């Protein structure tokens, strides 16, 4: 659920025009303006910069934000089901492991390695920047069939692990764009006050996939053999593919470029230097900077460890549940997978509870009597705040502190150890099997609340390009950790026994309970010392102002693809005049419309603090195609 950041300013801001062009960019975009450039180019031989293309007014029907509700929800559910399908591929394989062990005489660790390699493939995030260049839909249509081909190869491999393992990794790698691109699709089409509900439905799908697929896979492999764990994945992918094929493109830049080409607009093209800049910034955002942020950013490090651990415990359950329900309760393969339904119920309950918090507590509905949006305010519907706590006198939206979003994490941090202790001390022959099954409900409830809360907190603490990097860091660590846990879980449960193995997990969760409270208390001070957060951006702005440099205005910093962003950076930046060195950073629930992609800022795109690299990258990202 990326991107939650905002702006209020008395000056002309993205609230008044979503794709506002700063004075710094007049020469780059041309004095005609964005929409004039698109329409007037047909009568001129001058090439048009693709970044200057804009919608034809607030009611442009090609703008995904103006689509009818059925079209938005069709796209949302298609992408969510795609994520469900690709994450099913992880635990479906586990259903065939018992037969592979018996038939091919593999040891348990080697056989389960197919899950490890698939999860390592899912950890790749290269699909996100590719979708900013080629569009969301082409990435989906290209990656899924290739992933399905590798899945077919696993089914036809006759169980040779030297073939199975690399094919599983490649299948996961080509399935990963669905996870890294899907959230961008949701952000493309929903207005600010709707996006949290849509994103909740989308985010729960990747968790439900691993939970429900063992049920289908276990019954199928019990009757038809281990290969059916792969055939089910192929069937599911084949069923979702036609829905993707007729799904419309949602990326603003791609839609506008196609329309311009259809209208025979002469678009500017760029050379090899811009393509190199694209590659450089892609590697920075997806690989180099995420690794650096894991090391130097306490917020990213601590919460990534937290989410990675609970996510890894979920995948460890794929080995632990057979020990409990087949070993203790003597269930057959198919029936022993049904207890995963408890976790699934908990995931849905947690999602509904989060939506309740978002709608009723974090961002309540505007009170009666609040005037409707004016036509000028509707010019950028996705940037206009409407929900949220308001001043009772002025009826203006009140600022929001990032740590406020850790409320859901508090609930989840308590639910997780309760669930694990519950499972540990009830999974024994003299207690009915329903008792440990019910323990899955608070586990799923706590897991999804912590995940939602952490993703939002990241998005509130960092500028958009850095949000992309810290989310990539979280995803990388989450899937790498999850890939390792199944390799030792079964030995852990056999040697420590169920009671103490689950108790060990529970005790680790108990140690992590204080994390949201610690960051609620000291998170503001930690953010002020961040190398990548808004405080660092403001410090850089102060240095430029002290040096007499211009070009650090907030308008350029706001031209990014986010859901909520910081209040006007000029007003927040401490200055010598007001002695505001200790002035707190505050946020409102607003966001800017995307300028084609998260990469198309005018700020420091390559993240090295020198302000260069981004213009070239934006050119390349807009025009490589």
Coordinates of C-alpha atoms in Angstrom, one line a residue:
X1 CA 0.0 0.0 0.0
X2 CA 2.6 2.5 -1.0
X3 CA 2.7 6.1 -1.0
X4 CA 1.0 8.3 1.6
X5 CA 2.2 11.8 1.6
X6 CA 0.7 15.6 1.2
X7 CA 0.8 19.4 0.6
X8 CA -1.0 22.6 1.5
X9 CA 0.3 26.0 0.4
X10 CA -1.0 29.4 -0.1
X11 CA 1.0 29.5 -3.4
X12 CA -0.1 27.7 -6.5
X13 CA 0.4 24.0 -5.7
X14 CA -0.6 20.6 -7.1
X15 CA -3.9 21.1 -5.2
X16 CA -4.7 23.6 -7.9
X17 CA -3.0 21.9 -10.8
X18 CA -1.9 18.3 -10.5
X19 CA 0.9 18.4 -13.0
X20 CA 2.1 21.9 -12.2
X21 CA 5.2 22.9 -14.1
X22 CA 7.8 24.8 -12.1
X23 CA 9.6 28.0 -13.4
X24 CA 12.7 25.9 -13.6
X25 CA 11.1 23.8 -16.3
X26 CA 9.7 26.4 -18.6
X27 CA 12.4 25.9 -21.2
X28 CA 12.1 22.2 -20.9
X29 CA 8.4 22.0 -21.4
X30 CA 7.8 25.0 -23.6
X31 CA 5.9 28.1 -22.8
X32 CA 2.7 26.8 -24.4
X33 CA 2.0 24.6 -21.3
X34 CA 1.2 20.9 -21.0
X35 CA -2.1 20.6 -22.7
X36 CA -1.3 23.2 -25.4
X37 CA 1.8 21.3 -26.3
X38 CA -0.2 18.2 -27.0
X39 CA -2.9 19.9 -29.1
X40 CA -0.7 22.5 -30.8
X41 CA 2.0 20.1 -31.9
X42 CA -0.1 18.9 -34.8
X43 CA 0.3 22.3 -36.4
X44 CA 4.1 22.5 -35.8
X45 CA 7.1 20.6 -36.8
X46 CA 8.7 21.1 -33.4
X47 CA 9.0 17.8 -31.5
X48 CA 7.0 17.7 -28.3
X49 CA 8.5 16.5 -25.1
X50 CA 6.3 13.5 -24.1
X51 CA 6.4 14.6 -20.5
X52 CA 4.5 17.8 -21.4
X53 CA 1.4 15.7 -22.5
X54 CA -1.5 16.2 -20.2
X55 CA -5.2 15.3 -19.9
X56 CA -7.7 17.4 -21.8
X57 CA -9.2 18.9 -18.7
X58 CA -10.5 17.3 -15.4
X59 CA -13.3 15.4 -17.2
X60 CA -11.1 13.7 -19.8
X61 CA -12.7 10.2 -20.1
X62 CA -9.4 8.6 -21.0
X63 CA -8.1 9.5 -17.6
X64 CA -8.5 6.3 -15.5
X65 CA -9.7 8.4 -12.6
X66 CA -12.8 9.3 -14.6
X67 CA -13.6 5.7 -15.5
X68 CA -16.9 4.3 -14.3
X69 CA -16.8 2.3 -11.1
X70 CA -17.3 -1.0 -12.8
X71 CA -14.3 -0.5 -14.9
X72 CA -12.1 0.5 -12.0
X73 CA -13.2 -2.5 -9.9
X74 CA -12.8 -4.9 -12.9
X75 CA -9.2 -3.7 -13.2
X76 CA -8.6 -3.9 -9.5
X77 CA -10.0 -7.4 -9.1
X78 CA -8.2 -8.6 -12.2
X79 CA -4.9 -7.5 -10.8
X80 CA -5.7 -8.8 -7.3
X81 CA -6.6 -12.2 -8.8
X82 CA -3.3 -12.2 -10.7
X83 CA -1.4 -11.7 -7.5
X84 CA -3.4 -14.5 -5.9
X85 CA -2.5 -16.8 -8.8
X86 CA 1.2 -16.1 -8.7
X87 CA 1.5 -16.4 -4.9
X88 CA -0.4 -19.7 -5.1
X89 CA 2.6 -21.1 -7.0
X90 CA 4.6 -21.0 -3.8
X91 CA 2.6 -23.3 -1.5
X92 CA 1.0 -25.4 -4.3
X93 CA 4.4 -26.9 -4.8
X94 CA 4.6 -27.9 -1.1
X95 CA 1.5 -30.2 -1.6
X96 CA 3.6 -32.4 -3.9
X97 CA 6.6 -32.7 -1.6
X98 CA 5.5 -35.8 0.4
X99 CA 5.1 -37.8 -2.8
X100 CA 8.4 -36.5 -4.3
X101 CA 10.2 -37.6 -1.1
X102 CA 8.7 -41.1 -1.3
X103 CA 9.0 -41.6 -5.1
X104 CA 12.4 -40.1 -5.8
X105 CA 14.0 -40.8 -2.4
X106 CA 14.9 -37.2 -1.8
X107 CA 15.4 -35.9 1.7
X108 CA 12.8 -33.4 3.0
X109 CA 15.1 -30.4 2.8
X110 CA 16.1 -30.9 -0.8
X111 CA 12.5 -31.6 -1.9
X112 CA 11.2 -28.4 -0.1
X113 CA 13.9 -26.3 -1.8
X114 CA 11.5 -25.8 -4.7
X115 CA 9.6 -23.5 -2.5
X116 CA 12.8 -21.7 -1.5
X117 CA 13.8 -21.0 -5.1
X118 CA 10.3 -19.8 -6.1
X119 CA 10.3 -17.3 -3.2
X120 CA 13.7 -16.1 -4.2
X121 CA 12.4 -15.4 -7.7
X122 CA 9.4 -13.5 -6.3
X123 CA 11.9 -11.2 -4.4
X124 CA 12.9 -9.5 -7.7
X125 CA 11.3 -6.1 -8.3
X126 CA 12.5 -5.2 -11.8
X127 CA 9.0 -5.2 -13.1
X128 CA 8.0 -1.9 -11.5
X129 CA 10.4 0.3 -13.4
X130 CA 9.7 -1.6 -16.6
X131 CA 6.0 -0.8 -16.2
X132 CA 6.8 2.9 -15.9
X133 CA 8.3 2.7 -19.4
X134 CA 6.2 0.2 -21.3
X135 CA 2.9 0.4 -19.3
X136 CA 1.3 -1.9 -16.7
X137 CA -0.6 -4.2 -19.1
X138 CA 2.3 -5.2 -21.4
X139 CA 4.4 -6.2 -18.3
X140 CA 1.5 -8.4 -17.1
X141 CA 0.9 -10.0 -20.5
X142 CA 4.6 -10.7 -21.1
X143 CA 5.6 -12.0 -17.7
X144 CA 2.7 -14.3 -16.8
X145 CA 2.9 -16.6 -19.9
X146 CA 6.6 -17.0 -19.5
X147 CA 6.2 -17.9 -15.8
X148 CA 3.5 -20.5 -16.9
X149 CA 6.0 -22.0 -19.3
X150 CA 8.6 -22.6 -16.6
X151 CA 5.8 -24.0 -14.4
X152 CA 5.0 -26.5 -17.1
X153 CA 8.6 -27.4 -17.3
X154 CA 8.6 -28.3 -13.6
X155 CA 5.6 -30.6 -14.2
X156 CA 7.4 -32.3 -17.1
X157 CA 10.7 -32.6 -15.4
X158 CA 10.1 -36.1 -13.9
X159 CA 11.2 -34.7 -10.6
X160 CA 14.9 -34.1 -11.4
X161 CA 15.8 -31.5 -8.9
X162 CA 18.7 -30.1 -11.0
X163 CA 15.9 -29.1 -13.5
X164 CA 13.1 -28.4 -11.0
X165 CA 15.1 -25.8 -8.9
X166 CA 16.2 -23.4 -11.6
X167 CA 12.8 -23.7 -13.3
X168 CA 11.1 -22.8 -10.0
X169 CA 13.4 -19.7 -9.6
X170 CA 12.7 -18.5 -13.1
X171 CA 8.9 -19.1 -12.7
X172 CA 9.0 -17.0 -9.6
X173 CA 11.1 -14.3 -11.2
X174 CA 8.7 -13.9 -14.1
X175 CA 5.7 -14.0 -11.7
X176 CA 7.1 -11.2 -9.5
X177 CA 6.0 -8.3 -11.7
X178 CA 2.4 -8.9 -10.7
X179 CA 3.4 -8.1 -7.1
X180 CA 5.6 -5.1 -7.8
X181 CA 3.4 -3.5 -10.5
X182 CA 0.0 -4.2 -9.1
X183 CA 0.0 -1.4 -6.5
X184 CA 0.9 1.1 -9.3
X185 CA -2.2 0.0 -11.2
X186 CA -4.4 0.7 -8.2
X187 CA -2.8 4.1 -7.7
X188 CA -3.4 4.9 -11.4
X189 CA -7.2 4.6 -11.2
X190 CA -8.5 5.5 -7.8
X191 CA -9.0 8.9 -6.2
X192 CA -7.4 9.6 -2.9
X193 CA -10.5 8.9 -0.8
X194 CA -11.1 5.6 -2.5
X195 CA -7.6 4.2 -2.8
X196 CA -7.3 2.8 0.8
X197 CA -10.3 0.4 0.3
X198 CA -9.1 -0.7 -3.1
X199 CA -5.6 -1.2 -1.9
X200 CA -6.8 -3.3 1.0
X201 CA -8.5 -5.7 -1.3
X202 CA -5.4 -5.8 -3.5
X203 CA -2.9 -6.4 -0.7
X204 CA -4.9 -9.2 1.0
X205 CA -4.7 -11.3 -2.3
X206 CA -0.9 -12.1 -2.1
X207 CA -1.5 -13.4 1.5
X208 CA -4.6 -15.5 0.6
X209 CA -2.8 -17.2 -2.3
X210 CA -0.3 -19.2 -0.1
X211 CA -3.1 -19.9 2.4
X212 CA -5.8 -21.4 0.1
X213 CA -3.5 -23.1 -2.4
X214 CA -2.4 -26.0 0.0
X215 CA -6.1 -27.0 0.2
X216 CA -6.5 -27.4 -3.5
X217 CA -3.0 -28.8 -4.0
X218 CA -3.3 -31.4 -1.2
X219 CA -6.6 -32.9 -2.4
X220 CA -5.4 -32.9 -6.0
X221 CA -1.9 -34.5 -5.4
X222 CA -3.4 -37.0 -3.0
X223 CA -5.6 -38.4 -5.9
X224 CA -3.6 -37.5 -9.0
X225 CA 0.1 -37.2 -8.1
X226 CA 2.6 -34.4 -7.4
X227 CA 2.5 -33.0 -10.9
X228 CA -1.0 -31.7 -10.3
X229 CA 0.4 -29.1 -8.0
X230 CA 1.9 -27.6 -11.1
X231 CA -1.1 -28.2 -13.4
X232 CA -3.4 -26.3 -11.0
X233 CA -1.1 -23.4 -11.3
X234 CA -1.2 -23.6 -15.1
X235 CA -5.0 -23.8 -15.1
X236 CA -5.3 -20.8 -12.8
X237 CA -2.9 -18.7 -14.9
X238 CA -4.7 -19.7 -18.1
X239 CA -8.0 -18.6 -16.5
X240 CA -6.8 -15.2 -15.5
X241 CA -4.9 -14.4 -18.7
X242 CA -8.0 -13.5 -20.9
X243 CA -9.1 -11.1 -18.2
X244 CA -5.7 -9.4 -18.3
X245 CA -5.8 -9.3 -22.1
X246 CA -9.0 -7.2 -22.1
X247 CA -8.0 -5.1 -19.1
X248 CA -7.3 -1.5 -20.1
X249 CA -4.0 0.2 -19.7
X250 CA -3.8 2.5 -16.7
X251 CA -0.5 4.3 -16.8
X252 CA -0.9 8.0 -17.6
X253 CA 2.3 8.4 -19.6
X254 CA 1.6 5.4 -21.9
X255 CA -2.1 6.4 -22.5
X256 CA -1.1 9.9 -23.4
X257 CA 1.8 8.8 -25.7
X258 CA -0.5 6.4 -27.5
X259 CA -3.1 9.2 -28.0
X260 CA -0.4 11.6 -29.2
X261 CA 0.9 9.0 -31.8
X262 CA -2.7 8.3 -32.9
X263 CA -3.1 12.1 -33.4
X264 CA 0.2 12.1 -35.3
X265 CA 1.9 14.3 -32.8
X266 CA 5.7 14.6 -33.4
X267 CA 7.1 13.3 -30.1
X268 CA 10.7 14.0 -29.1
X269 CA 13.0 11.0 -29.0
X270 CA 16.2 10.5 -26.9
X271 CA 19.5 8.7 -27.3
X272 CA 21.8 6.3 -25.6
X273 CA 22.7 8.6 -22.7
X274 CA 19.1 8.8 -21.6
X275 CA 18.8 5.0 -21.8
X276 CA 21.9 4.6 -19.7
X277 CA 20.4 7.0 -17.2
X278 CA 17.3 4.9 -17.1
X279 CA 19.3 1.8 -16.4
X280 CA 21.4 3.6 -13.7
X281 CA 18.3 4.9 -11.8
X282 CA 16.5 1.6 -12.2
X283 CA 19.4 -0.3 -10.5
X284 CA 19.7 2.4 -7.9
X285 CA 16.0 2.3 -6.9
X286 CA 15.6 -1.5 -7.1
X287 CA 18.9 -2.8 -5.8
X288 CA 21.6 -0.4 -4.6
X289 CA 19.6 2.1 -2.6
X290 CA 17.3 -0.6 -1.0
X291 CA 20.4 -2.4 0.4
X292 CA 21.9 0.9 1.7
X293 CA 18.6 1.8 3.3
X294 CA 18.4 -1.5 5.1
X295 CA 21.8 -0.7 6.7
X296 CA 21.5 3.0 7.5
X297 CA 17.8 3.6 8.1
X298 CA 16.6 2.4 11.5
X299 CA 12.9 2.6 10.4
X300 CA 13.5 0.5 7.3
X301 CA 15.8 -2.0 9.1
X302 CA 13.6 -2.6 12.1
X303 CA 10.2 -2.8 10.4
X304 CA 11.6 -4.9 7.5
X305 CA 13.0 -7.4 10.1
X306 CA 9.6 -7.4 11.8
X307 CA 7.5 -8.0 8.7
X308 CA 10.1 -10.5 7.3
X309 CA 9.9 -12.6 10.5
X310 CA 6.1 -12.9 10.6
X311 CA 5.9 -13.5 6.9
X312 CA 8.6 -16.3 7.3
X313 CA 6.6 -17.9 10.1
X314 CA 3.6 -18.1 7.7
X315 CA 5.7 -20.0 5.2
X316 CA 7.2 -22.1 8.0
X317 CA 3.7 -23.2 8.7
X318 CA 3.6 -25.1 5.4
X319 CA 6.0 -27.6 7.1
X320 CA 4.7 -27.2 10.6
X321 CA 1.0 -27.8 9.9
X322 CA 1.6 -31.3 8.5
X323 CA 3.6 -32.1 11.6
X324 CA 0.6 -31.0 13.8
X325 CA -2.4 -32.3 11.8
X326 CA -0.9 -35.4 10.1
X327 CA 1.3 -36.3 13.0
X328 CA -0.8 -35.5 16.1
X329 CA -4.3 -35.7 14.7
X330 CA -3.7 -38.4 12.0
X331 CA -5.4 -36.5 9.2
X332 CA -4.8 -37.5 5.6
X333 CA -3.0 -35.2 3.2
X334 CA -6.1 -33.3 1.9
X335 CA -7.9 -32.9 5.2
X336 CA -4.7 -31.7 7.0
X337 CA -4.5 -28.7 4.7
X338 CA -8.0 -27.4 5.8
X339 CA -6.7 -25.7 9.0
X340 CA -5.1 -23.1 6.7
X341 CA -8.7 -21.7 6.5
X342 CA -8.3 -20.3 10.0
X343 CA -5.4 -18.1 8.8
X344 CA -7.5 -17.1 5.8
X345 CA -10.4 -16.0 8.0
X346 CA -8.0 -14.0 10.1
X347 CA -6.6 -12.2 7.0
X348 CA -10.1 -11.1 6.0
X349 CA -11.0 -10.0 9.5
X350 CA -7.8 -8.0 9.7
X351 CA -8.4 -6.4 6.4
X352 CA -12.0 -5.4 7.4
X353 CA -10.7 -4.0 10.7
X354 CA -8.0 -2.0 8.9
X355 CA -10.7 -0.5 6.6
X356 CA -12.7 0.4 9.7
X357 CA -9.7 2.2 11.2
X358 CA -9.0 4.0 8.0
X359 CA -12.6 5.2 7.4
X360 CA -13.6 5.9 11.0
X361 CA -10.5 6.8 12.9
X362 CA -7.6 7.8 10.7
X363 CA -9.5 9.6 8.0
X364 CA -13.2 10.1 9.0
X365 CA -15.8 11.3 6.6
X366 CA -16.1 15.1 6.2
X367 CA -18.8 16.4 8.6
X368 CA -22.2 17.5 7.3
X369 CA -22.1 21.0 5.9
X370 CA -18.7 20.7 4.4
X371 CA -19.0 22.3 0.9
X372 CA -18.6 20.1 -2.1
X373 CA -15.5 20.4 -4.3
X374 CA -15.4 23.3 -6.7
X375 CA -14.7 22.9 -10.4
X376 CA -11.2 24.3 -9.8
X377 CA -10.6 21.8 -6.9
X378 CA -11.8 19.0 -9.1
X379 CA -9.1 19.8 -11.7
X380 CA -7.0 17.2 -10.0
X381 CA -9.4 15.0 -8.1
X382 CA -6.6 12.7 -6.9
X383 CA -4.8 15.5 -5.1
X384 CA -7.7 17.1 -3.3
X385 CA -8.1 16.1 0.3
X386 CA -11.6 15.6 1.5
X387 CA -11.6 13.0 4.3
X388 CA -9.7 13.4 7.5
X389 CA -9.9 15.2 10.9
X390 CA -10.9 18.8 10.6
X391 CA -10.5 21.9 12.7
X392 CA -13.9 22.5 14.3
X393 CA -13.6 26.3 13.7
X394 CA -12.1 26.6 10.2
X395 CA -13.2 23.2 8.9
X396 CA -9.7 22.8 7.4
X397 CA -7.9 19.4 7.4
X398 CA -5.6 18.9 10.3
X399 CA -2.0 17.6 9.9
X400 CA -1.3 14.0 10.4
X401 CA 1.9 12.6 12.1
X402 CA 3.3 9.5 10.4
X403 CA 3.5 7.6 13.7
X404 CA -0.3 7.8 13.9
X405 CA -0.4 5.0 11.4
X406 CA 1.3 2.5 13.8
X407 CA -2.1 2.1 15.6
X408 CA -2.9 -1.0 13.5
X409 CA 0.6 -2.4 14.1
X410 CA -0.1 -2.2 17.9
X411 CA -3.1 -4.4 17.5
X412 CA -1.3 -6.8 15.3
X413 CA 1.8 -7.0 17.5
X414 CA -0.4 -8.3 20.4
X415 CA -2.5 -10.7 18.3
X416 CA 0.6 -12.6 16.9
X417 CA 2.1 -13.9 20.1
X418 CA -1.3 -14.8 21.4
X419 CA -2.0 -16.9 18.3
X420 CA 1.4 -18.7 18.5
X421 CA 1.1 -19.4 22.3
X422 CA -2.4 -20.7 21.6
X423 CA -1.2 -23.0 18.9
X424 CA 1.8 -24.2 20.9
X425 CA -0.2 -25.3 24.0
X426 CA -3.3 -26.7 22.3
X427 CA -1.8 -28.8 19.6
X428 CA -1.8 -32.1 21.4
X429 CA -3.9 -35.3 21.2
X430 CA -6.1 -34.6 24.3
X431 CA -7.2 -31.3 22.9
X432 CA -9.7 -31.1 20.0
X433 CA -8.2 -30.2 16.6
X434 CA -10.4 -27.2 16.4
X435 CA -8.4 -25.4 19.1
X436 CA -5.1 -25.1 17.2
X437 CA -7.1 -24.4 14.0
X438 CA -8.8 -21.4 15.7
X439 CA -5.3 -20.1 16.6
X440 CA -4.8 -19.3 13.0
X441 CA -7.5 -16.6 13.1
X442 CA -5.6 -14.2 15.4
X443 CA -2.4 -15.0 13.5
X444 CA -3.8 -14.0 10.1
X445 CA -5.5 -11.0 11.8
X446 CA -2.2 -9.7 13.3
X447 CA -0.1 -10.5 10.2
X448 CA -2.1 -8.4 7.8
X449 CA -2.5 -5.5 10.3
X450 CA 1.3 -5.2 10.8
X451 CA 1.9 -5.5 7.0
X452 CA -0.6 -2.7 6.2
X453 CA 0.7 -0.5 9.0
X454 CA 4.3 -0.8 8.1
X455 CA 3.8 -0.2 4.3
X456 CA 1.8 3.0 5.1
X457 CA 4.4 4.2 7.7
X458 CA 7.2 3.8 5.1
X459 CA 5.2 5.8 2.6
X460 CA 4.6 8.6 5.1
X461 CA 8.3 8.8 6.2
X462 CA 10.1 9.0 2.9
X463 CA 9.8 10.9 -0.4
X464 CA 8.3 8.9 -3.2
X465 CA 11.5 7.7 -4.9
X466 CA 12.9 6.6 -1.6
X467 CA 9.6 5.0 -0.7
X468 CA 10.0 2.8 -3.8
X469 CA 13.5 1.8 -2.6
X470 CA 12.5 1.0 1.0
X471 CA 9.5 -1.0 -0.2
X472 CA 11.9 -2.9 -2.5
X473 CA 14.2 -3.5 0.5
X474 CA 11.2 -4.8 2.5
X475 CA 10.1 -7.1 -0.3
X476 CA 13.6 -8.4 -0.8
X477 CA 14.2 -9.2 2.8
X478 CA 10.7 -10.6 3.3
X479 CA 10.9 -13.1 0.5
X480 CA 14.6 -14.1 1.1
X481 CA 13.8 -14.7 4.8
X482 CA 10.6 -16.6 3.9
X483 CA 12.6 -18.8 1.5
X484 CA 14.9 -20.0 4.3
X485 CA 12.4 -20.8 7.0
X486 CA 10.8 -23.9 5.4
X487 CA 14.3 -25.5 5.2
X488 CA 14.6 -25.9 8.9
X489 CA 11.0 -25.7 10.2
X490 CA 10.3 -29.4 10.1
X491 CA 13.5 -30.3 11.9
X492 CA 12.8 -27.6 14.5
X493 CA 9.3 -29.0 15.1
X494 CA 10.6 -32.6 15.2
X495 CA 13.5 -31.8 17.6
X496 CA 11.9 -29.2 19.9
X497 CA 8.4 -30.7 19.5
X498 CA 5.3 -28.6 18.6
X499 CA 4.9 -27.0 22.0
X500 CA 8.4 -25.5 22.3
X501 CA 8.9 -24.8 18.6
X502 CA 5.8 -22.6 18.4
X503 CA 6.6 -21.1 21.8
X504 CA 10.0 -20.0 20.5
X505 CA 8.3 -18.2 17.6
X506 CA 5.8 -16.7 20.1
X507 CA 8.6 -15.4 22.4
X508 CA 10.3 -13.7 19.5
X509 CA 7.0 -12.0 18.7
X510 CA 6.7 -10.9 22.4
X511 CA 10.2 -9.3 22.1
X512 CA 8.9 -7.4 19.1
X513 CA 5.7 -6.1 20.7
X514 CA 7.2 -2.8 21.9
X515 CA 8.4 -1.8 18.4
X516 CA 5.3 0.3 17.4
X517 CA 5.3 1.9 20.8
X518 CA 9.0 2.7 20.6
X519 CA 8.7 4.3 17.2
X520 CA 5.5 6.2 18.3
X521 CA 7.6 7.8 21.0
X522 CA 10.9 8.4 19.3
X523 CA 10.0 8.0 15.6
X524 CA 10.0 11.8 15.0
X525 CA 13.5 12.2 16.3
X526 CA 14.7 9.2 14.2
X527 CA 13.1 10.7 11.1
X528 CA 14.9 14.0 11.7
X529 CA 18.2 12.2 11.5
X530 CA 17.3 10.2 8.4
X531 CA 19.6 10.3 5.4
X532 CA 16.8 9.7 3.0
X533 CA 13.7 11.2 4.7
X534 CA 12.0 14.6 4.3
X535 CA 14.2 16.1 7.0
X536 CA 17.2 15.4 4.8
X537 CA 15.5 17.0 1.9
X538 CA 14.7 20.1 4.0
X539 CA 18.3 20.2 5.3
X540 CA 19.5 20.2 1.7
X541 CA 17.1 23.0 0.9
X542 CA 18.4 25.0 3.8
X543 CA 22.0 24.5 2.6
X544 CA 21.0 25.6 -0.9
X545 CA 19.3 28.7 0.4
X546 CA 22.3 29.6 2.6
X547 CA 24.5 29.2 -0.4
X548 CA 22.2 31.5 -2.4
X549 CA 21.2 28.8 -4.8
X550 CA 17.8 28.7 -6.4
X551 CA 15.9 25.7 -7.8
X552 CA 14.8 23.9 -4.7
X553 CA 11.2 25.1 -4.7
X554 CA 8.5 22.8 -3.3
X555 CA 6.7 22.7 -6.6
X556 CA 9.4 20.7 -8.2
X557 CA 9.6 18.4 -5.2
X558 CA 5.9 17.7 -5.4
X559 CA 5.8 16.5 -8.9
X560 CA 5.9 12.8 -7.9
X561 CA 3.6 9.9 -7.9
X562 CA 2.4 9.5 -4.3
X563 CA -0.8 9.0 -2.2
X564 CA 0.1 11.4 0.6
X565 CA 3.0 13.8 0.8
X566 CA 4.5 16.3 3.2
X567 CA 2.9 19.6 3.9
X568 CA 4.4 22.5 1.9
X569 CA 8.2 22.0 2.3
X570 CA 8.8 25.7 2.2
X571 CA 6.6 26.4 5.2
X572 CA 8.1 23.4 7.1
X573 CA 11.7 24.1 6.3
X574 CA 13.2 25.9 9.3
X575 CA 14.5 29.3 8.4
X576 CA 16.6 31.9 10.1
X577 CA 13.8 34.4 10.2
X578 CA 11.4 32.3 12.4
X579 CA 14.1 30.4 14.3
X580 CA 12.1 27.2 13.6
X581 CA 14.9 24.8 14.0
X582 CA 12.8 22.5 16.1
X583 CA 9.6 22.9 14.1
X584 CA 7.9 19.5 13.8
X585 CA 7.2 17.9 10.5
X586 CA 3.6 17.4 9.9
X587 CA 1.6 15.8 7.1
X588 CA -1.9 15.9 5.6
X589 CA -3.7 13.3 3.6
X590 CA -3.1 14.5 0.1
X591 CA -1.2 13.4 -2.9
X592 CA 0.0 14.6 -6.2
X593 CA -1.0 13.2 -9.5
X594 CA 1.7 11.1 -11.1
X595 CA 3.9 12.9 -13.7
X596 CA 3.9 9.6 -15.7
X597 CA 6.0 7.8 -13.2
X598 CA 7.6 7.9 -9.8
X599 CA 10.9 8.6 -11.6
X600 CA 9.8 11.8 -13.2
X601 CA 10.7 14.3 -10.5
X602 CA 12.9 17.3 -11.1
X603 CA 14.8 16.6 -7.9
X604 CA 17.6 14.2 -7.2
X605 CA 16.6 11.1 -9.2
X606 CA 19.7 9.1 -8.8
X607 CA 19.6 9.6 -5.0
X608 CA 23.2 10.9 -4.7
X609 CA 22.1 14.2 -3.3
X610 CA 23.5 16.3 -6.2
X611 CA 20.2 16.9 -8.0
X612 CA 21.3 15.4 -11.3
X613 CA 20.4 12.3 -13.1
X614 CA 16.6 12.7 -12.8
X615 CA 16.0 14.8 -15.9
X616 CA 17.9 12.3 -18.1
X617 CA 16.1 9.4 -16.5
X618 CA 12.7 11.0 -16.9
X619 CA 13.5 11.5 -20.6
X620 CA 14.5 7.9 -21.0
X621 CA 11.6 6.5 -19.0
X622 CA 9.1 8.5 -21.2
X623 CA 10.7 7.8 -24.6
X624 CA 12.6 4.5 -24.7
X625 CA 9.5 3.0 -26.3

